[in-house]
CSV table of C-alpha atoms in Angstrom, one decimal:
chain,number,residue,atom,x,y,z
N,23,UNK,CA,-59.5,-64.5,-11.1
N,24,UNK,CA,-59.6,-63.9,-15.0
N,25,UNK,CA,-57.1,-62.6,-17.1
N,26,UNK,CA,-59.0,-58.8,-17.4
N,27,UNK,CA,-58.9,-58.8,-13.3
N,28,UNK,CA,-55.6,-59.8,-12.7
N,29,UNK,CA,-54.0,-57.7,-15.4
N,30,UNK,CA,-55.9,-54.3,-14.1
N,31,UNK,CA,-54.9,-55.5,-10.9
N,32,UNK,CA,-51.0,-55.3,-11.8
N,33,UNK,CA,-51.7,-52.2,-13.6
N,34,UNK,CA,-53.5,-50.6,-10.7
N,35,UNK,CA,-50.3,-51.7,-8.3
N,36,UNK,CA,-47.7,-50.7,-10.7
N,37,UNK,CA,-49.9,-47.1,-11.0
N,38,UNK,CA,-49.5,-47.0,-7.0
N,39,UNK,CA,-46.5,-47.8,-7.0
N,40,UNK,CA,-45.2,-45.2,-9.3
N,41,UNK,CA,-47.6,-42.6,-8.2
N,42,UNK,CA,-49.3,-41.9,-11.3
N,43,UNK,CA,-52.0,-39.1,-11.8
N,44,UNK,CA,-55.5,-40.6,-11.4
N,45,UNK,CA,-56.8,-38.7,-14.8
N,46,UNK,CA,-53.3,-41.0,-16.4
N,47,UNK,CA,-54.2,-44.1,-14.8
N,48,UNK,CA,-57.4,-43.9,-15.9
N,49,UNK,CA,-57.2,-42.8,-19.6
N,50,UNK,CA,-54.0,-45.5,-19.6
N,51,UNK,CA,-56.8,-48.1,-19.6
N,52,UNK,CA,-59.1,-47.2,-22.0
N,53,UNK,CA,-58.2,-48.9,-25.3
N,54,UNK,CA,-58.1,-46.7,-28.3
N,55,UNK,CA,-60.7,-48.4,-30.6
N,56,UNK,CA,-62.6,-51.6,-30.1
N,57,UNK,CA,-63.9,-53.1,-33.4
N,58,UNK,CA,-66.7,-56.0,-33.8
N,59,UNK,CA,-67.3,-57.1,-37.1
N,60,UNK,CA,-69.8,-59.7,-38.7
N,61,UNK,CA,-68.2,-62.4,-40.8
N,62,UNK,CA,-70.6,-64.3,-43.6
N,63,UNK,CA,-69.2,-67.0,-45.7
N,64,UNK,CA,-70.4,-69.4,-47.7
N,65,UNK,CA,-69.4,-73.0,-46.3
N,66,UNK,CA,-68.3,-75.7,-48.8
N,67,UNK,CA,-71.9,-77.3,-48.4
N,68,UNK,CA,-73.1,-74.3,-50.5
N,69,UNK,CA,-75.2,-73.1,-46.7
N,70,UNK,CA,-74.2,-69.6,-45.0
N,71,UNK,CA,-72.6,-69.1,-41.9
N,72,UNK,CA,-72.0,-66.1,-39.5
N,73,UNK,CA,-69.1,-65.8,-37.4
N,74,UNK,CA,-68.5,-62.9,-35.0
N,75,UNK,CA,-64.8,-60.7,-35.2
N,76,UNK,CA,-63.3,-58.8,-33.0
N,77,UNK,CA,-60.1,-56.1,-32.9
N,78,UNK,CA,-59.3,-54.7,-29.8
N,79,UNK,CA,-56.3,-51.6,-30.4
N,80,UNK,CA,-55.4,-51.0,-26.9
N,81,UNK,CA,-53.0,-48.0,-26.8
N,82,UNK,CA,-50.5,-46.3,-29.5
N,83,UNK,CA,-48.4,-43.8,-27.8
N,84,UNK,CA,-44.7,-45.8,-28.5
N,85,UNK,CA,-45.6,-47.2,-32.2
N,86,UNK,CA,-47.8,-49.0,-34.2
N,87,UNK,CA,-50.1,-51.3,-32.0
N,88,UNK,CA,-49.0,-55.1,-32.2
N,89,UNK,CA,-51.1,-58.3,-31.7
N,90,UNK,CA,-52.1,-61.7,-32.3
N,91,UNK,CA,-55.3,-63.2,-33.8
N,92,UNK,CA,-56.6,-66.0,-32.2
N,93,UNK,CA,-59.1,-68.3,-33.7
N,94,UNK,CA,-61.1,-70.1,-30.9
N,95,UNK,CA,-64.6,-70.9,-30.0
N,96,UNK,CA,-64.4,-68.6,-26.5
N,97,UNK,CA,-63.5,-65.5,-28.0
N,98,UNK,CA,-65.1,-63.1,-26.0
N,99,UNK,CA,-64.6,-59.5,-25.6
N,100,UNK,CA,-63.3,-59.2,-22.0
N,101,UNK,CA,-60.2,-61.7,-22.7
N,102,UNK,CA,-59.5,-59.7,-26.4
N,103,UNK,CA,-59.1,-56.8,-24.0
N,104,UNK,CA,-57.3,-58.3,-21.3
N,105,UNK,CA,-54.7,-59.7,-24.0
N,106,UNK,CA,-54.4,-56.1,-26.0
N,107,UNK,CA,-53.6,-54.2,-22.7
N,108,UNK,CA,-51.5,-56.9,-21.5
N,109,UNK,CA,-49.4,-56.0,-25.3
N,110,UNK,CA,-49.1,-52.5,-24.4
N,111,UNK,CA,-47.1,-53.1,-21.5
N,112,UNK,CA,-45.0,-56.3,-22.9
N,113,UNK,CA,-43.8,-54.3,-25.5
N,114,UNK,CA,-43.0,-51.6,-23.4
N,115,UNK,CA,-41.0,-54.3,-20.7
N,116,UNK,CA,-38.8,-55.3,-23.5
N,117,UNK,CA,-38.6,-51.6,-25.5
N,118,UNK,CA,-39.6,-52.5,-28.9
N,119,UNK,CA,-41.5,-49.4,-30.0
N,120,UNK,CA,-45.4,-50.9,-30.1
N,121,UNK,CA,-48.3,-50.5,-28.5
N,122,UNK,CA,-51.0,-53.4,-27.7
N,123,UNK,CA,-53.7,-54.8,-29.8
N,124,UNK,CA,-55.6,-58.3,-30.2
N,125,UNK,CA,-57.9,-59.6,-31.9
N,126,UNK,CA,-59.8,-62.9,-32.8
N,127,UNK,CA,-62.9,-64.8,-34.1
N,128,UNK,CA,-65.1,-66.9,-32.5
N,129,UNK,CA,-65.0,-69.8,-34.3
N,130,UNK,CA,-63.6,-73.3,-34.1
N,131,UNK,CA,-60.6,-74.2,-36.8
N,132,UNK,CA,-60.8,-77.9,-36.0
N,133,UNK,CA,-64.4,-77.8,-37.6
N,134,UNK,CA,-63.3,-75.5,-41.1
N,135,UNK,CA,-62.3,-77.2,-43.9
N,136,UNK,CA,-59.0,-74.8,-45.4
N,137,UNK,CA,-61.2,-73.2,-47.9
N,138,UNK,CA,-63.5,-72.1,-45.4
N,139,UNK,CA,-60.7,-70.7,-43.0
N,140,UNK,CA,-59.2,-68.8,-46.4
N,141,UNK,CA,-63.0,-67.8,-47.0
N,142,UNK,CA,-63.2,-66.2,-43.7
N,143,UNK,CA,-59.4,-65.1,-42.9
N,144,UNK,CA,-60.4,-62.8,-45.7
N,145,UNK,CA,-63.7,-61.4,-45.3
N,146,UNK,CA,-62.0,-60.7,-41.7
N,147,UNK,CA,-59.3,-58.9,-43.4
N,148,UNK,CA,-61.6,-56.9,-45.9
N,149,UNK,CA,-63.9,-55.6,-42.5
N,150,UNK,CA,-60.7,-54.4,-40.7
N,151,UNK,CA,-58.6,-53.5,-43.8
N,152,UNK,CA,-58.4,-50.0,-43.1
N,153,UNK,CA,-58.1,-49.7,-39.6
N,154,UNK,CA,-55.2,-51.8,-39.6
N,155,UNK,CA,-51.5,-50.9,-41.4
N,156,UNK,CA,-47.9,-51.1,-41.3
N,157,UNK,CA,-47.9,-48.4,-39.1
N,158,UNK,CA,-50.9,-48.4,-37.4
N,159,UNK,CA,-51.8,-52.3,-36.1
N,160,UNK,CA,-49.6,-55.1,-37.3
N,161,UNK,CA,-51.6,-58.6,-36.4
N,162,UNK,CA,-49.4,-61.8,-35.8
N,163,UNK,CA,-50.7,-65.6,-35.2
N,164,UNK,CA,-51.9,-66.5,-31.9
N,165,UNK,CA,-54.1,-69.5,-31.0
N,166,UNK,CA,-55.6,-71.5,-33.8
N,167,UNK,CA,-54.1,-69.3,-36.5
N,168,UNK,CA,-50.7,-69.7,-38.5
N,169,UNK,CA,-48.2,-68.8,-41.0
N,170,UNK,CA,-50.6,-69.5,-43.3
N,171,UNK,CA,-53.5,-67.6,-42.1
N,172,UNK,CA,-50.9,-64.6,-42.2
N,173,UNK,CA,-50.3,-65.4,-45.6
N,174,UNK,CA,-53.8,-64.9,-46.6
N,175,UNK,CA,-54.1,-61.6,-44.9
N,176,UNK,CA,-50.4,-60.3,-46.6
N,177,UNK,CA,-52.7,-61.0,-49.7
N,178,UNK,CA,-56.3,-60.1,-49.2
N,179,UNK,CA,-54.4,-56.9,-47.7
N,180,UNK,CA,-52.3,-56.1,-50.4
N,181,UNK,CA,-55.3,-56.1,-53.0
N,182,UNK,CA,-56.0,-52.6,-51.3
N,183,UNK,CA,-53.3,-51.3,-50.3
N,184,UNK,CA,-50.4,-52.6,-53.0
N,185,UNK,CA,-47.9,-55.0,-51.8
N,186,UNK,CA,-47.6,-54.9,-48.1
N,187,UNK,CA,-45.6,-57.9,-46.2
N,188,UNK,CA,-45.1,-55.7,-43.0
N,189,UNK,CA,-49.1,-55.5,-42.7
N,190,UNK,CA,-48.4,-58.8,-40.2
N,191,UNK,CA,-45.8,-61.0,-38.9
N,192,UNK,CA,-45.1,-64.7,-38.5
N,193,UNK,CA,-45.2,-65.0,-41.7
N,194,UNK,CA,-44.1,-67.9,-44.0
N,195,UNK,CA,-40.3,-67.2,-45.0
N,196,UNK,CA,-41.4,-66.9,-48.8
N,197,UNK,CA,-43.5,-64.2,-48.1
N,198,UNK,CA,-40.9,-62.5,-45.8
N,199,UNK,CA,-41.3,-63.9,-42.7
N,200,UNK,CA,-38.4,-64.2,-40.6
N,201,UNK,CA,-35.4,-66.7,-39.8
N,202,UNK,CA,-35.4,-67.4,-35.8
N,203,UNK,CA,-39.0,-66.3,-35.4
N,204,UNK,CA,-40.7,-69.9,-35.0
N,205,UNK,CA,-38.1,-71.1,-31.9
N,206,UNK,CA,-38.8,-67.3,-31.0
N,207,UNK,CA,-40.6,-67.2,-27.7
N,208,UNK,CA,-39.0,-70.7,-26.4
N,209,UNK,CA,-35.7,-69.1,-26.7
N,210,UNK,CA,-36.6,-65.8,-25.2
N,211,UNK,CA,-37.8,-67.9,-22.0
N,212,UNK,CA,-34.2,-69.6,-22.3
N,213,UNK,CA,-32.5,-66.3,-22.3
N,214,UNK,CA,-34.2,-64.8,-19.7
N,215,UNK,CA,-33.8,-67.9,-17.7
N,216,UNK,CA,-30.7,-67.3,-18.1
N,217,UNK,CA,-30.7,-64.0,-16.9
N,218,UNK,CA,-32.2,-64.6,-14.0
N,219,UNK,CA,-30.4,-67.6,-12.7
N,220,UNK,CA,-26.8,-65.7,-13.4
N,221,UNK,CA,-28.6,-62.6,-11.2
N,222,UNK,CA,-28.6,-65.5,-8.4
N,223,UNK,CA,-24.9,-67.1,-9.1
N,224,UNK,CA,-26.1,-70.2,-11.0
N,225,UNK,CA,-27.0,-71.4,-14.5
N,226,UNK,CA,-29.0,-73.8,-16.7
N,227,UNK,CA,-26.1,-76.3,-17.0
N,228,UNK,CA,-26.6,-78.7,-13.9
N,229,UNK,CA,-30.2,-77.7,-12.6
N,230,UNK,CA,-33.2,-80.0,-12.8
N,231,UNK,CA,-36.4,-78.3,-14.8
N,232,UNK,CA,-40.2,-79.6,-15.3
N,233,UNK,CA,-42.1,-78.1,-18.4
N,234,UNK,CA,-45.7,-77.9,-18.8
N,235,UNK,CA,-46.7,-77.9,-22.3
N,236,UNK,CA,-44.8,-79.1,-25.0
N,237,UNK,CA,-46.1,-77.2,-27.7
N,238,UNK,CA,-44.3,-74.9,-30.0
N,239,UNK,CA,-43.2,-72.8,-26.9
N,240,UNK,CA,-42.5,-75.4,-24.4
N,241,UNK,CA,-40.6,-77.8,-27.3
N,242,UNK,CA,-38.2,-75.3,-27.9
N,243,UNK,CA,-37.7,-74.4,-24.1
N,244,UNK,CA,-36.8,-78.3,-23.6
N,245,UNK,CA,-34.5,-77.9,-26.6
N,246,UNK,CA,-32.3,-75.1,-25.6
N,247,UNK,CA,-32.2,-76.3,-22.2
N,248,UNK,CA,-31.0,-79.7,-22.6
N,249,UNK,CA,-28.4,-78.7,-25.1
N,250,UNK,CA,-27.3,-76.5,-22.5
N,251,UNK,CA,-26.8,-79.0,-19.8
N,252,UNK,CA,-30.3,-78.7,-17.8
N,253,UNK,CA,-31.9,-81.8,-16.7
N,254,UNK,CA,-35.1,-82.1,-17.6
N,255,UNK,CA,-37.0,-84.3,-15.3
N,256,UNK,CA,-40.8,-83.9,-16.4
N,257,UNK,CA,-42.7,-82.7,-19.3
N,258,UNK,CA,-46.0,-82.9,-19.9
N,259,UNK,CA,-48.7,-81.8,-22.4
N,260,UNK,CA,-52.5,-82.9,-23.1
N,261,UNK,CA,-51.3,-85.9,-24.5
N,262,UNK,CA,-49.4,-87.4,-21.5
N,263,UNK,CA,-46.9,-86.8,-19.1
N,264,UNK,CA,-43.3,-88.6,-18.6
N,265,UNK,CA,-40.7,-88.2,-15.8
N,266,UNK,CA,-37.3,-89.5,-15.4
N,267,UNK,CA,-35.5,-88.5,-12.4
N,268,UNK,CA,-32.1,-88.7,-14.8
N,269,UNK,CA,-32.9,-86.8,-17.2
N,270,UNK,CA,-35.1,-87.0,-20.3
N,271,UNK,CA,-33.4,-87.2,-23.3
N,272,UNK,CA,-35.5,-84.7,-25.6
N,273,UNK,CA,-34.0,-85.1,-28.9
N,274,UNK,CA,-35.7,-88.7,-28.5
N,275,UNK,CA,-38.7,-87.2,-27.2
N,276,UNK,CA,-39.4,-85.2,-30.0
N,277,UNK,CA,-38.5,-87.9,-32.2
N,278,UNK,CA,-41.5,-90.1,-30.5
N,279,UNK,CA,-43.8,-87.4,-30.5
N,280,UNK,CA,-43.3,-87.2,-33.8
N,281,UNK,CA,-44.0,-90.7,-34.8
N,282,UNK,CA,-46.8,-90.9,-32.1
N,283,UNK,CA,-48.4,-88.0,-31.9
N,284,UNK,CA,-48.0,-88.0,-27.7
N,285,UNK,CA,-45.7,-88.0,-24.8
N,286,UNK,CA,-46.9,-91.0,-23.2
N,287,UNK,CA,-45.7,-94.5,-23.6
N,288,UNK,CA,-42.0,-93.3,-23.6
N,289,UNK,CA,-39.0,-95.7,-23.3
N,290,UNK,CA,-36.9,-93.2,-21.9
N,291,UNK,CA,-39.6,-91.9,-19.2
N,292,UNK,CA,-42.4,-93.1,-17.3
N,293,UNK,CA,-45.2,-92.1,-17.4
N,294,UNK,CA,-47.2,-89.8,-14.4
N,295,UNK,CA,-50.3,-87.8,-13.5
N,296,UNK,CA,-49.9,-84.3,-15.7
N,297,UNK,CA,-51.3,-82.4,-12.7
N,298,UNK,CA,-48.8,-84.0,-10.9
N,299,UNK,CA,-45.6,-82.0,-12.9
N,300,UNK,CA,-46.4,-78.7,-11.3
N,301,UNK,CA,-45.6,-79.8,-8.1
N,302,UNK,CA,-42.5,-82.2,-8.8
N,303,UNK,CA,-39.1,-82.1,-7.6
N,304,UNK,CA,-37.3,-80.0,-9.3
N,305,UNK,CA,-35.2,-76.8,-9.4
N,306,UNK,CA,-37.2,-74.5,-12.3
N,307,UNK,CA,-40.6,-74.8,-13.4
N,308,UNK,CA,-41.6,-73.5,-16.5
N,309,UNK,CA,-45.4,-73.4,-17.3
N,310,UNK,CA,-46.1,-73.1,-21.0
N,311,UNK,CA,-49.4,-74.1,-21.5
N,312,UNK,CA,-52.8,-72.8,-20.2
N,313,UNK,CA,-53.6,-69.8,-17.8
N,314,UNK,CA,-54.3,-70.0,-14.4
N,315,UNK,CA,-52.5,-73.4,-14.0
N,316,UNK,CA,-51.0,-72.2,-10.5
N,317,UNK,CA,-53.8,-71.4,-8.0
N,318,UNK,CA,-54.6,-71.5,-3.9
N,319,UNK,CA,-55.0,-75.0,-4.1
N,320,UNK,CA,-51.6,-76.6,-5.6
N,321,UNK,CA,-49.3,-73.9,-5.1
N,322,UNK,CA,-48.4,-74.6,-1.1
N,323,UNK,CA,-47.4,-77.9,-2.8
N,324,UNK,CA,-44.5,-76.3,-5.3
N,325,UNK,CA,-41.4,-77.7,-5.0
N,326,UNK,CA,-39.3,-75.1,-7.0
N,327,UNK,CA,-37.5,-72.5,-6.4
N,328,UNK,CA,-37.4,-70.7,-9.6
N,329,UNK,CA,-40.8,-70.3,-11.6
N,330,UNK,CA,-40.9,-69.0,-15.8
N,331,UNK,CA,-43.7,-68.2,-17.0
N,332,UNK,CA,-43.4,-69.2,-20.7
N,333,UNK,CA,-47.6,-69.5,-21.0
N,334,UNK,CA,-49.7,-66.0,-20.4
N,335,UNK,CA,-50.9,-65.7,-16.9
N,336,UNK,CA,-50.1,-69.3,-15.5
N,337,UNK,CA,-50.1,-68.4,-12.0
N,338,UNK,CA,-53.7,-66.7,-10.1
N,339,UNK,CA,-52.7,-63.6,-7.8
N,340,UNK,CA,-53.6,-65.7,-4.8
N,341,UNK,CA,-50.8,-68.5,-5.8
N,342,UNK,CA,-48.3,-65.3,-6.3
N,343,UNK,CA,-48.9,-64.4,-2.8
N,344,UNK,CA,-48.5,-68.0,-1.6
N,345,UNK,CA,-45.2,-68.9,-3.8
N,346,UNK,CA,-43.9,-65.7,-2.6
N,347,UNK,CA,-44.3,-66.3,1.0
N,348,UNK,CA,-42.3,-69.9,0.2
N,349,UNK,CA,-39.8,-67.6,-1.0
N,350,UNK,CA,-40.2,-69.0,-4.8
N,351,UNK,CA,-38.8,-66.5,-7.4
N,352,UNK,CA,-41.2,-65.8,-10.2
N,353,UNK,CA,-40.2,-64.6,-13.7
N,354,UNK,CA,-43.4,-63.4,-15.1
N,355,UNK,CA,-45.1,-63.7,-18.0
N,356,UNK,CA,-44.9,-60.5,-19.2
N,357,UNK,CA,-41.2,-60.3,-19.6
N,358,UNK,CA,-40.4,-64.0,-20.1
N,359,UNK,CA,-42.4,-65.2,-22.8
N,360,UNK,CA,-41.7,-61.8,-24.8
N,361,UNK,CA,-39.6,-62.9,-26.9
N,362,UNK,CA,-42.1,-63.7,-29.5
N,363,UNK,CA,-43.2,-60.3,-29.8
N,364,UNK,CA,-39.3,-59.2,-30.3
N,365,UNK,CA,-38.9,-61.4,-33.5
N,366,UNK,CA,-42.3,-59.9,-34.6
N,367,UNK,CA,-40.3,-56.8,-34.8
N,368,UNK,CA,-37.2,-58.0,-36.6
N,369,UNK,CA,-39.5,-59.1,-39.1
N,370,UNK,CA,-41.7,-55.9,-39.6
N,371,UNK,CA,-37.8,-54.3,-39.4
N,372,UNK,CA,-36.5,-56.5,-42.3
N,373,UNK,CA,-40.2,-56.2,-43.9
N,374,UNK,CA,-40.2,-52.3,-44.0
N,375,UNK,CA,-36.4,-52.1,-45.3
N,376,UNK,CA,-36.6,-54.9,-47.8
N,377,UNK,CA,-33.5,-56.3,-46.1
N,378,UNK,CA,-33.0,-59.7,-44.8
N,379,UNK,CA,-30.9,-60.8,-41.3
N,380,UNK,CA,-29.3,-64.4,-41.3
N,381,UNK,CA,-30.3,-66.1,-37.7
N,382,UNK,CA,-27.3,-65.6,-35.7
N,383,UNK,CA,-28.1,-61.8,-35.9
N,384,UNK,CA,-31.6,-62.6,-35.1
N,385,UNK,CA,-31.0,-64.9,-32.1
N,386,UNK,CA,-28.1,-61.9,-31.0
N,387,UNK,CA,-30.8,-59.2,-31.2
N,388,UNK,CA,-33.2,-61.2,-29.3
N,389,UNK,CA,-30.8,-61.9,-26.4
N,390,UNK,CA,-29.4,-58.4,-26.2
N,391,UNK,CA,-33.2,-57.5,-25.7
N,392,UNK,CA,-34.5,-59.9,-23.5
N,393,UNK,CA,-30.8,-59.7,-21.0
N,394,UNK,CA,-31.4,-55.3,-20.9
N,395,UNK,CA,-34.9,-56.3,-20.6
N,396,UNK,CA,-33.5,-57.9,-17.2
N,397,UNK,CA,-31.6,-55.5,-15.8
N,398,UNK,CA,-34.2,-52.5,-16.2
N,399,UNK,CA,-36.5,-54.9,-14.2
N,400,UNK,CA,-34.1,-55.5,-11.5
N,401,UNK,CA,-33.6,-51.7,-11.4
N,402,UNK,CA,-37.3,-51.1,-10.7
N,403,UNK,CA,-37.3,-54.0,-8.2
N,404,UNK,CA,-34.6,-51.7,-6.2
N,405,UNK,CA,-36.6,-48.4,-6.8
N,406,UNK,CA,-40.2,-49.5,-5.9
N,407,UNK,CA,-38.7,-52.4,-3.3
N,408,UNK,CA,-41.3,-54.6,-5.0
N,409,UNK,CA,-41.1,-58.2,-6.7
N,410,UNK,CA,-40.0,-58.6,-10.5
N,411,UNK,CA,-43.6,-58.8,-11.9
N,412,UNK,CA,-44.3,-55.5,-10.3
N,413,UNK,CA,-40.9,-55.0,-11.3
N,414,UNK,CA,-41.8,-55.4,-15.2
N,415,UNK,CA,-45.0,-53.9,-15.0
N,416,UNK,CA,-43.8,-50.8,-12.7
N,417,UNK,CA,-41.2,-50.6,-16.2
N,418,UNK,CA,-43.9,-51.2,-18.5
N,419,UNK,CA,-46.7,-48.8,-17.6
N,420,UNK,CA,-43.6,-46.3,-16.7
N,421,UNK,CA,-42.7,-46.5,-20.1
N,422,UNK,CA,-46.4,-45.8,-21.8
N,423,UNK,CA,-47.2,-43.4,-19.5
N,424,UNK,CA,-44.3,-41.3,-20.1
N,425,UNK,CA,-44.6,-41.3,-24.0
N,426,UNK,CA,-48.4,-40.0,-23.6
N,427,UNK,CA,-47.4,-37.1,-21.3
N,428,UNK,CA,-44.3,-36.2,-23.9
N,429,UNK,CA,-46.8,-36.8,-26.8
N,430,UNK,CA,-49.8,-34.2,-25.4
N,431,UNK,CA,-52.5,-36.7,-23.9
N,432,UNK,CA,-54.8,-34.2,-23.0
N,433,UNK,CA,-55.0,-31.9,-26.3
């Protein structure tokens, strides 16, 4: 099942479950304007090339909509919808006051020189210029696009508009991006791991975890959690993968990724089958690669009892059914990798008041987010007797659908 199915899935389950109109539920899922644009650029061979754009601006009723730009050959429509609705309701779980957008290009970075990513970051930026705005649709970076790529639209932005550093976020920190926001989403899966584990009498320090992906979320994940006293007994990423029933040591790990480029070949590890980590022994899983990693056919195998969804949409609706029956506890995506978008809106705060927070405050804000974030779940988990992903999304949708009524949605 695809990201677009299983997300209006959810939604139509969490509309059941909370007894929504139909005429609601229906207008709910209609994104408010979907924009496709052409892109022509000169390459640095002097030939033309055409590359197709696309901005998806799901739903506005809490705020401004918010949403990443990701630069990858299989941009397709369906997904950049699937991703902006998915938005609306993330920002909902976690109550920072946006509403969902995406957008991307179909194109592949690896194969643009920098001048010809500038070249078309910008002719992107001058299609959608004016249907995008500080307080109308902030884009961030998603995959294949960067600080840098932000910088380029803060500037090809600002030559209409005047100087606007809140037009996106995960920015560069000379440009005003913001302290905290790189270890951002890692640490909001650390928090509500946290949250979740103390909801069930334990905590990180003394529990065994395997990460999959060791990117910039599932790097910082490994991070936190070892300096907190987890064990982390297997990582893996598409380089390698590396086990050590003690214990990795991941201040070395990073150290030898570093130097190496990959995991494998590790002193302090051996190395195993990455396939193999999803079903190891070990007390949390936290998936924080690719989607639909968890499906019918491994998921009988899971060995854990706690599973975070740090990547979007890891685990298929049929593995949710099976890991539930096991009795595995799932964190979903939804709430646990949100603390991305949270920084986002510390930065477009400190952007739009010219005022700048140190990183304890940032790190503070994040985890008095993503812990209330927690509890509100649990509390629609008790009203609607359902599990915490219906649980987030029951608080999500709840949350948009109530701002529409309050706001007129039929005038």
């Amino acid at each position: 099942m695809n990201a677009l199915s299983a997300t209006n899935r959810n939604f139509r389950h969490a509309a059941r479950l909370l007894n929504l109109d139909s005429k609601i539920e229906t207008s709910l899922l209609i994104p408010y304007r979907e924009i496709k644009v052409e892109c022509t650029i000169p390459k640095d061979d002097g030939s033309l090339t055409s590359f197709v754009g696309f901005r998806v601006q799901h739903d506005n009723s809490r705020g401004p909509m918010k949403g990443g730009i990701r630069y990858h050959p299989e941009v397709e429509h369906g997904e950049v919808n699937a991703l902006a609705q998915l938005m609306t309701w993330k920002t909902a779980v976690v109550n920072v006051p946006y509403g969902g957008a995406k957008g991307g290009i179909g194109c592949s970075p690896k194969e643009l020189s920098l001048s010809e990513l500038e070249r078309l970051t910008r002719v992107f930026t001058q299609k959608i210029h004016d249907l995008i705005g500080v307080n109308t649709d902030i884009p961030a970076p998603d995959m294949g696009t960067n600080g840098q790529t932000m910088a380029w639209i803060v500037d090809e932005y600002s030559k209409f508009h005047g100087y606007s550093p809140a037009i996106v976020t995960g920015k560069p920190l000379d440009l005003g991006g913001s302290l905290g926001r790189e270890a951002a989403t890692g640490r909001g899966v650390v928090y509500a791991t946290e949250a979740l584990l103390e909801e069930h009498g334990k905590s990180i320090k003394g529990l065994t975890f395997a990460i999959q992906g060791f990117g910039n979320v599932g790097s910082w994940v490994a991070r936190l959690i070892h300096e907190r006293g987890g064990k982390i007994v297997a990582v893996s990423d598409v380089t390698g993968a590396i086990k050590n029933t003690n214990g990795i040591d991941i201040p070395a790990l990073l150290g030898h990724k570093e130097a190496t480029g990959s995991l494998s070949s590790f002193d302090g590890g051996d190395d195993m089958d990455a396939d193999e980590l999803l079903v190891h022994e070990c007390d949390v899983l936290i998936p924080c690669a690719l989607g639909g990693v968890l499906n019918r056919e491994n998921a009988g195998d899971v060995k854990a009892k706690f599973i975070i969804e740090g990547a979007n949409h890891p685990t298929d609706p049929e593995a949710d059914e099976i890991l539930s029956k096991k009795g595995v506890v799932i964190l979903p995506d939804i709430y646990a990798n949100a603390g991305g978008v949270t920084v986002s809106y510390f930065e477009w705060v400190q952007n739009m008041q010219a005022f700048m927070w140190n990183e304890e405050k940032v790190n503070d804000e994040l985890k008095k987010y993503m812990t209330k974030a927690f509890h509100s779940i649990k509390s629609m988990c008790r009203t609607h007797e359902c599990n915490l992903r219906m649980g987030a999304f029951t608080l999500g949708v709840n949350r948009v659908a109530r701002s529409t009524l309050l706001r007129g949605w039929e005038a």
